[in-house]
PDB file of C-alpha atoms in Angstrom:
ATOM      1  CA  MET A   1     -22.827 -30.106 -28.213  1.00  0.00           C
ATOM      2  CA  LYS A   2     -21.249 -31.118 -24.642  1.00  0.00           C
ATOM      3  CA  LYS A   3     -18.106 -29.024 -24.796  1.00  0.00           C
ATOM      4  CA  ILE A   4     -19.686 -26.371 -26.746  1.00  0.00           C
ATOM      5  CA  ALA A   5     -22.075 -26.958 -23.604  1.00  0.00           C
ATOM      6  CA  LEU A   6     -19.163 -26.166 -21.158  1.00  0.00           C
ATOM      7  CA  VAL A   7     -17.467 -23.660 -22.047  1.00  0.00           C
ATOM      8  CA  ALA A   8     -20.400 -21.838 -23.516  1.00  0.00           C
ATOM      9  CA  LEU A   9     -20.596 -22.223 -19.148  1.00  0.00           C
ATOM     10  CA  LEU A  10     -17.348 -20.981 -18.928  1.00  0.00           C
ATOM     11  CA  SER A  11     -16.510 -18.261 -20.046  1.00  0.00           C
ATOM     12  CA  ALA A  12     -20.155 -17.306 -18.299  1.00  0.00           C
ATOM     13  CA  VAL A  13     -18.868 -17.855 -14.843  1.00  0.00           C
ATOM     14  CA  VAL A  14     -15.281 -16.131 -16.067  1.00  0.00           C
ATOM     15  CA  ALA A  15     -16.539 -13.334 -17.390  1.00  0.00           C
ATOM     16  CA  THR A  16     -19.455 -12.620 -16.738  1.00  0.00           C
ATOM     17  CA  PRO A  17     -19.115 -11.648 -12.798  1.00  0.00           C
ATOM     18  CA  ALA A  18     -17.247  -9.005 -13.539  1.00  0.00           C
ATOM     19  CA  LEU A  19     -19.211  -7.152 -14.955  1.00  0.00           C
ATOM     20  CA  ALA A  20     -21.133  -7.903 -11.704  1.00  0.00           C
ATOM     21  CA  ASP A  21     -21.604  -3.810  -8.811  1.00  0.00           C
ATOM     22  CA  ASN A  22     -19.985  -4.838  -5.631  1.00  0.00           C
ATOM     23  CA  THR A  23     -22.446  -1.776  -4.216  1.00  0.00           C
ATOM     24  CA  GLY A  24     -22.570  -2.331  -0.619  1.00  0.00           C
ATOM     25  CA  LYS A  25     -19.267  -4.934  -0.389  1.00  0.00           C
ATOM     26  CA  PHE A  26     -16.882  -4.857   1.492  1.00  0.00           C
ATOM     27  CA  TYR A  27     -13.051  -6.827   0.313  1.00  0.00           C
ATOM     28  CA  GLY A  28      -9.970  -7.253   2.027  1.00  0.00           C
ATOM     29  CA  ALA A  29      -6.617  -6.562   0.247  1.00  0.00           C
ATOM     30  CA  VAL A  30      -3.071  -7.864   0.503  1.00  0.00           C
ATOM     31  CA  ASP A  31      -0.102  -6.040  -0.707  1.00  0.00           C
ATOM     32  CA  LEU A  32       3.217  -7.160  -1.519  1.00  0.00           C
ATOM     33  CA  GLY A  33       5.278  -3.822  -2.522  1.00  0.00           C
ATOM     34  CA  SER A  34       8.946  -2.347  -3.094  1.00  0.00           C
ATOM     35  CA  VAL A  35       8.667   0.735  -0.850  1.00  0.00           C
ATOM     36  CA  SER A  36      11.443   3.669  -1.760  1.00  0.00           C
ATOM     37  CA  LEU A  37      13.009   6.303   1.081  1.00  0.00           C
ATOM     38  CA  SER A  38      13.958   9.699   0.503  1.00  0.00           C
ATOM     39  CA  ASN A  39      15.616  12.270   2.392  1.00  0.00           C
ATOM     40  CA  THR A  40      16.360   8.894   4.663  1.00  0.00           C
ATOM     41  CA  ASN A  41      20.782  10.328   6.533  1.00  0.00           C
ATOM     42  CA  PRO A  42      21.128  13.997   5.299  1.00  0.00           C
ATOM     43  CA  GLY A  43      24.281  15.009   4.908  1.00  0.00           C
ATOM     44  CA  GLY A  44      25.721  11.609   4.589  1.00  0.00           C
ATOM     45  CA  THR A  45      24.941   7.705   3.340  1.00  0.00           C
ATOM     46  CA  ALA A  46      20.827   7.041   2.631  1.00  0.00           C
ATOM     47  CA  PHE A  47      19.266   4.103   4.255  1.00  0.00           C
ATOM     48  CA  GLY A  48      18.101   1.431   1.640  1.00  0.00           C
ATOM     49  CA  ASN A  49      14.843   1.140   0.087  1.00  0.00           C
ATOM     50  CA  PRO A  50      13.294  -2.206   2.064  1.00  0.00           C
ATOM     51  CA  GLY A  51      10.412  -3.843   1.039  1.00  0.00           C
ATOM     52  CA  ALA A  52       6.825  -3.810   2.671  1.00  0.00           C
ATOM     53  CA  PHE A  53       3.080  -5.679   3.429  1.00  0.00           C
ATOM     54  CA  ARG A  54       0.080  -4.432   3.859  1.00  0.00           C
ATOM     55  CA  PHE A  55      -2.826  -5.623   4.544  1.00  0.00           C
ATOM     56  CA  ALA A  56      -6.608  -3.883   4.019  1.00  0.00           C
ATOM     57  CA  GLY A  57     -10.309  -4.372   3.879  1.00  0.00           C
ATOM     58  CA  GLY A  58     -12.889  -1.170   1.870  1.00  0.00           C
ATOM     59  CA  PHE A  59     -16.375  -1.852   1.209  1.00  0.00           C
ATOM     60  CA  HIS A  60     -17.622  -0.735  -2.203  1.00  0.00           C
ATOM     61  CA  ILE A  61     -20.036   2.375  -1.747  1.00  0.00           C
ATOM     62  CA  ASN A  62     -20.909   2.664  -5.399  1.00  0.00           C
ATOM     63  CA  PRO A  63     -19.534   0.794  -8.705  1.00  0.00           C
ATOM     64  CA  MET A  64     -17.021   3.559  -8.879  1.00  0.00           C
ATOM     65  CA  PHE A  65     -16.256   4.429  -4.931  1.00  0.00           C
ATOM     66  CA  ALA A  66     -15.122   2.845  -2.072  1.00  0.00           C
ATOM     67  CA  VAL A  67     -13.582   3.316   1.151  1.00  0.00           C
ATOM     68  CA  GLU A  68     -10.266   1.453   2.696  1.00  0.00           C
ATOM     69  CA  ALA A  69      -8.309   0.462   5.432  1.00  0.00           C
ATOM     70  CA  GLY A  70      -4.609  -0.156   5.823  1.00  0.00           C
ATOM     71  CA  TYR A  71      -1.781  -1.155   7.909  1.00  0.00           C
ATOM     72  CA  LEU A  72       1.322  -0.193   6.113  1.00  0.00           C
ATOM     73  CA  MET A  73       5.053  -2.701   7.567  1.00  0.00           C
ATOM     74  CA  MET A  74       7.658  -1.935   6.520  1.00  0.00           C
ATOM     75  CA  GLY A  75      10.805  -3.752   6.330  1.00  0.00           C
ATOM     76  CA  ASP A  76      13.980  -2.802   8.581  1.00  0.00           C
ATOM     77  CA  SER A  77      17.002  -0.677   6.629  1.00  0.00           C
ATOM     78  CA  THR A  78      19.660  -0.757   8.241  1.00  0.00           C
ATOM     79  CA  LEU A  79      23.720   1.520   8.031  1.00  0.00           C
ATOM     80  CA  ALA A  80      26.314   0.183   9.494  1.00  0.00           C
ATOM     81  CA  PHE A  81      29.122   2.325  10.495  1.00  0.00           C
ATOM     82  CA  THR A  82      32.702   1.789  12.098  1.00  0.00           C
ATOM     83  CA  GLY A  83      32.196  -0.330  15.366  1.00  0.00           C
ATOM     84  CA  ALA A  84      27.864   1.263  15.437  1.00  0.00           C
ATOM     85  CA  THR A  85      24.538   0.524  13.840  1.00  0.00           C
ATOM     86  CA  VAL A  86      21.853   2.361  12.882  1.00  0.00           C
ATOM     87  CA  THR A  87      18.418   0.936  12.304  1.00  0.00           C
ATOM     88  CA  THR A  88      15.557   2.448  10.980  1.00  0.00           C
ATOM     89  CA  LYS A  89      12.151   0.717  10.964  1.00  0.00           C
ATOM     90  CA  ASN A  90       9.047   1.736   8.768  1.00  0.00           C
ATOM     91  CA  SER A  91       4.690   1.250   9.790  1.00  0.00           C
ATOM     92  CA  ALA A  92       2.029   3.061   8.594  1.00  0.00           C
ATOM     93  CA  LEU A  93      -2.076   3.239   9.530  1.00  0.00           C
ATOM     94  CA  GLN A  94      -4.509   4.428   6.455  1.00  0.00           C
ATOM     95  CA  PHE A  95      -7.272   6.003   5.003  1.00  0.00           C
ATOM     96  CA  ALA A  96      -8.050   6.248   1.960  1.00  0.00           C
ATOM     97  CA  ALA A  97     -11.129   7.058  -0.722  1.00  0.00           C
ATOM     98  CA  VAL A  98     -10.552   4.743  -3.764  1.00  0.00           C
ATOM     99  CA  GLY A  99     -12.223   5.968  -6.999  1.00  0.00           C
ATOM    100  CA  SER A 100     -12.263   3.282  -9.889  1.00  0.00           C
ATOM    101  CA  TYR A 101     -13.193   3.840 -13.446  1.00  0.00           C
ATOM    102  CA  PRO A 102     -13.381   0.926 -15.929  1.00  0.00           C
ATOM    103  CA  VAL A 103     -11.228   0.906 -19.161  1.00  0.00           C
ATOM    104  CA  ALA A 104     -11.837  -2.811 -20.147  1.00  0.00           C
ATOM    105  CA  PRO A 105     -15.502  -4.938 -19.050  1.00  0.00           C
ATOM    106  CA  GLN A 106     -12.832  -6.647 -16.403  1.00  0.00           C
ATOM    107  CA  PHE A 107     -10.080  -3.300 -16.246  1.00  0.00           C
ATOM    108  CA  ASP A 108     -10.004  -0.229 -13.975  1.00  0.00           C
ATOM    109  CA  LEU A 109      -8.432   2.401 -13.673  1.00  0.00           C
ATOM    110  CA  ILE A 110      -7.866   3.345  -9.711  1.00  0.00           C
ATOM    111  CA  GLY A 111      -7.057   6.019  -8.223  1.00  0.00           C
ATOM    112  CA  LYS A 112      -6.514   6.477  -4.412  1.00  0.00           C
ATOM    113  CA  LEU A 113      -6.822   9.530  -1.639  1.00  0.00           C
ATOM    114  CA  GLY A 114      -6.022   9.800   2.005  1.00  0.00           C
ATOM    115  CA  LEU A 115      -3.994   9.806   4.682  1.00  0.00           C
ATOM    116  CA  SER A 116      -1.024   8.396   6.238  1.00  0.00           C
ATOM    117  CA  MET A 117       0.080   7.768  10.166  1.00  0.00           C
ATOM    118  CA  ASN A 118       3.526   7.091   8.920  1.00  0.00           C
ATOM    119  CA  SER A 119       6.052   5.818  12.328  1.00  0.00           C
ATOM    120  CA  ASN A 120       9.667   6.717  12.162  1.00  0.00           C
ATOM    121  CA  LYS A 121      12.342   4.228  14.588  1.00  0.00           C
ATOM    122  CA  LEU A 122      15.285   4.984  14.632  1.00  0.00           C
ATOM    123  CA  ALA A 123      17.369   2.484  16.668  1.00  0.00           C
ATOM    124  CA  GLY A 124      21.117   3.116  17.131  1.00  0.00           C
ATOM    125  CA  THR A 125      23.776   0.135  18.197  1.00  0.00           C
ATOM    126  CA  GLY A 126      27.041   0.622  19.797  1.00  0.00           C
ATOM    127  CA  THR A 127      28.877   4.410  18.852  1.00  0.00           C
ATOM    128  CA  SER A 128      24.972   5.734  17.654  1.00  0.00           C
ATOM    129  CA  ALA A 129      22.835   4.301  20.785  1.00  0.00           C
ATOM    130  CA  ALA A 130      21.647   7.724  21.017  1.00  0.00           C
ATOM    131  CA  LEU A 131      20.525   8.215  18.390  1.00  0.00           C
ATOM    132  CA  ASN A 132      17.004   6.303  18.563  1.00  0.00           C
ATOM    133  CA  SER A 133      14.017   7.279  18.797  1.00  0.00           C
ATOM    134  CA  SER A 134      10.605   6.871  17.838  1.00  0.00           C
ATOM    135  CA  ASN A 135       8.539   9.681  15.471  1.00  0.00           C
ATOM    136  CA  THR A 136       4.153   9.756  14.183  1.00  0.00           C
ATOM    137  CA  THR A 137       4.004  12.146  10.879  1.00  0.00           C
ATOM    138  CA  THR A 138       0.191  12.523   9.649  1.00  0.00           C
ATOM    139  CA  SER A 139       1.199  13.199   6.108  1.00  0.00           C
ATOM    140  CA  LEU A 140      -1.336  13.146   2.514  1.00  0.00           C
ATOM    141  CA  MET A 141      -1.715  10.460   0.739  1.00  0.00           C
ATOM    142  CA  TYR A 142      -1.621   9.804  -2.857  1.00  0.00           C
ATOM    143  CA  GLY A 143      -1.436   7.229  -4.923  1.00  0.00           C
ATOM    144  CA  ILE A 144      -2.955   5.539  -8.542  1.00  0.00           C
ATOM    145  CA  GLY A 145      -2.810   2.254 -10.917  1.00  0.00           C
ATOM    146  CA  GLY A 146      -4.236  -0.801 -12.374  1.00  0.00           C
ATOM    147  CA  GLN A 147      -7.076  -3.913 -11.109  1.00  0.00           C
ATOM    148  CA  TYR A 148      -8.555  -6.667 -13.175  1.00  0.00           C
ATOM    149  CA  ASN A 149     -10.736  -8.042 -12.221  1.00  0.00           C
ATOM    150  CA  VAL A 150     -10.570 -11.463 -12.457  1.00  0.00           C
ATOM    151  CA  ASN A 151     -14.233 -12.083 -11.787  1.00  0.00           C
ATOM    152  CA  SER A 152     -16.553 -10.323  -9.268  1.00  0.00           C
ATOM    153  CA  GLN A 153     -14.599 -11.880  -6.685  1.00  0.00           C
ATOM    154  CA  ILE A 154     -10.837 -11.432  -7.108  1.00  0.00           C
ATOM    155  CA  SER A 155      -9.207  -8.917  -8.064  1.00  0.00           C
ATOM    156  CA  ILE A 156      -5.479  -7.727  -8.799  1.00  0.00           C
ATOM    157  CA  ARG A 157      -4.589  -4.949  -8.765  1.00  0.00           C
ATOM    158  CA  ALA A 158      -0.733  -2.854  -9.280  1.00  0.00           C
ATOM    159  CA  GLN A 159      -0.242   0.582  -7.305  1.00  0.00           C
ATOM    160  CA  TYR A 160       1.546   3.482  -7.277  1.00  0.00           C
ATOM    161  CA  GLU A 161       1.929   5.687  -3.574  1.00  0.00           C
ATOM    162  CA  SER A 162       3.053   7.941  -2.145  1.00  0.00           C
ATOM    163  CA  PHE A 163       2.828   7.987   1.596  1.00  0.00           C
ATOM    164  CA  GLY A 164       4.013  11.061   2.243  1.00  0.00           C
ATOM    165  CA  ASP A 165       6.762  12.378   4.766  1.00  0.00           C
ATOM    166  CA  SER A 166       6.805  10.907   8.761  1.00  0.00           C
ATOM    167  CA  LYS A 167       9.410  12.376  10.606  1.00  0.00           C
ATOM    168  CA  THR A 168      13.076  11.842  11.889  1.00  0.00           C
ATOM    169  CA  THR A 169      14.691  13.174  15.000  1.00  0.00           C
ATOM    170  CA  ASN A 170      18.295  12.975  15.581  1.00  0.00           C
ATOM    171  CA  ASN A 171      18.805  12.825  19.885  1.00  0.00           C
ATOM    172  CA  THR A 172      22.233  13.644  19.483  1.00  0.00           C
ATOM    173  CA  SER A 173      22.938  17.328  17.863  1.00  0.00           C
ATOM    174  CA  GLY A 174      18.887  17.664  18.512  1.00  0.00           C
ATOM    175  CA  GLN A 175      18.391  17.726  14.260  1.00  0.00           C
ATOM    176  CA  SER A 176      15.624  16.440  12.782  1.00  0.00           C
ATOM    177  CA  TRP A 177      14.291  16.161   9.141  1.00  0.00           C
ATOM    178  CA  ASN A 178      11.576  14.593   6.811  1.00  0.00           C
ATOM    179  CA  VAL A 179      11.533  11.214   5.354  1.00  0.00           C
ATOM    180  CA  GLY A 180       9.335  10.359   2.536  1.00  0.00           C
ATOM    181  CA  SER A 181       8.326   7.179   1.054  1.00  0.00           C
ATOM    182  CA  THR A 182       6.432   5.874  -1.989  1.00  0.00           C
ATOM    183  CA  MET A 183       5.897   3.019  -3.055  1.00  0.00           C
ATOM    184  CA  PHE A 184       5.222   0.722  -5.578  1.00  0.00           C
ATOM    185  CA  SER A 185       2.678  -2.772  -5.734  1.00  0.00           C
ATOM    186  CA  VAL A 186       0.794  -5.739  -6.152  1.00  0.00           C
ATOM    187  CA  GLY A 187      -0.949  -7.003  -4.574  1.00  0.00           C
ATOM    188  CA  GLY A 188      -5.130  -9.025  -4.520  1.00  0.00           C
ATOM    189  CA  VAL A 189      -8.649  -8.577  -4.104  1.00  0.00           C
ATOM    190  CA  TYR A 190     -11.066 -10.668  -2.474  1.00  0.00           C
ATOM    191  CA  ASN A 191     -15.387  -9.244  -2.023  1.00  0.00           C
ATOM    192  CA  PHE A 192     -17.744 -10.409   0.585  1.00  0.00           C
TER     193      PHE A 192
END
């Protein structure tokens, strides 16, 4: 009898809170992902796709709507030439509305729409030293994903997001172009 009571208690602790409403609560999130950069070096070799880390905080306005702000740090990506290197460093400050739609008691589809302030820095060495530049561009961001609610406090999410374009300038030629970035990430959410 004690085993049945213990199983029932554990089931209530793990499953029932997932149905709880987090309206009016703050949350924190951490995401790890891989970024795909497009149009990074027109007419030449493209930069590699770096990893990324984002920490974010949000507020649940109601069971299906939240607002979120986050800071995304991407890893550096370097091109090496004879006697020179060029490194791109990217980051973004993001603000988004997050919608969620429950498709099962513990699983939600999520969508994001907002703004991403994308910072792009080029750092050249050797014969590419004149390529040094820094630009910030504000772009529309959007994303879609899924979230598994382990309980009322902890969730695991997977997302695909587009952060729009960031401007890059070649100070030697004066040429500018836009670098697009998308990310697939997996992360955790903690509701306070």
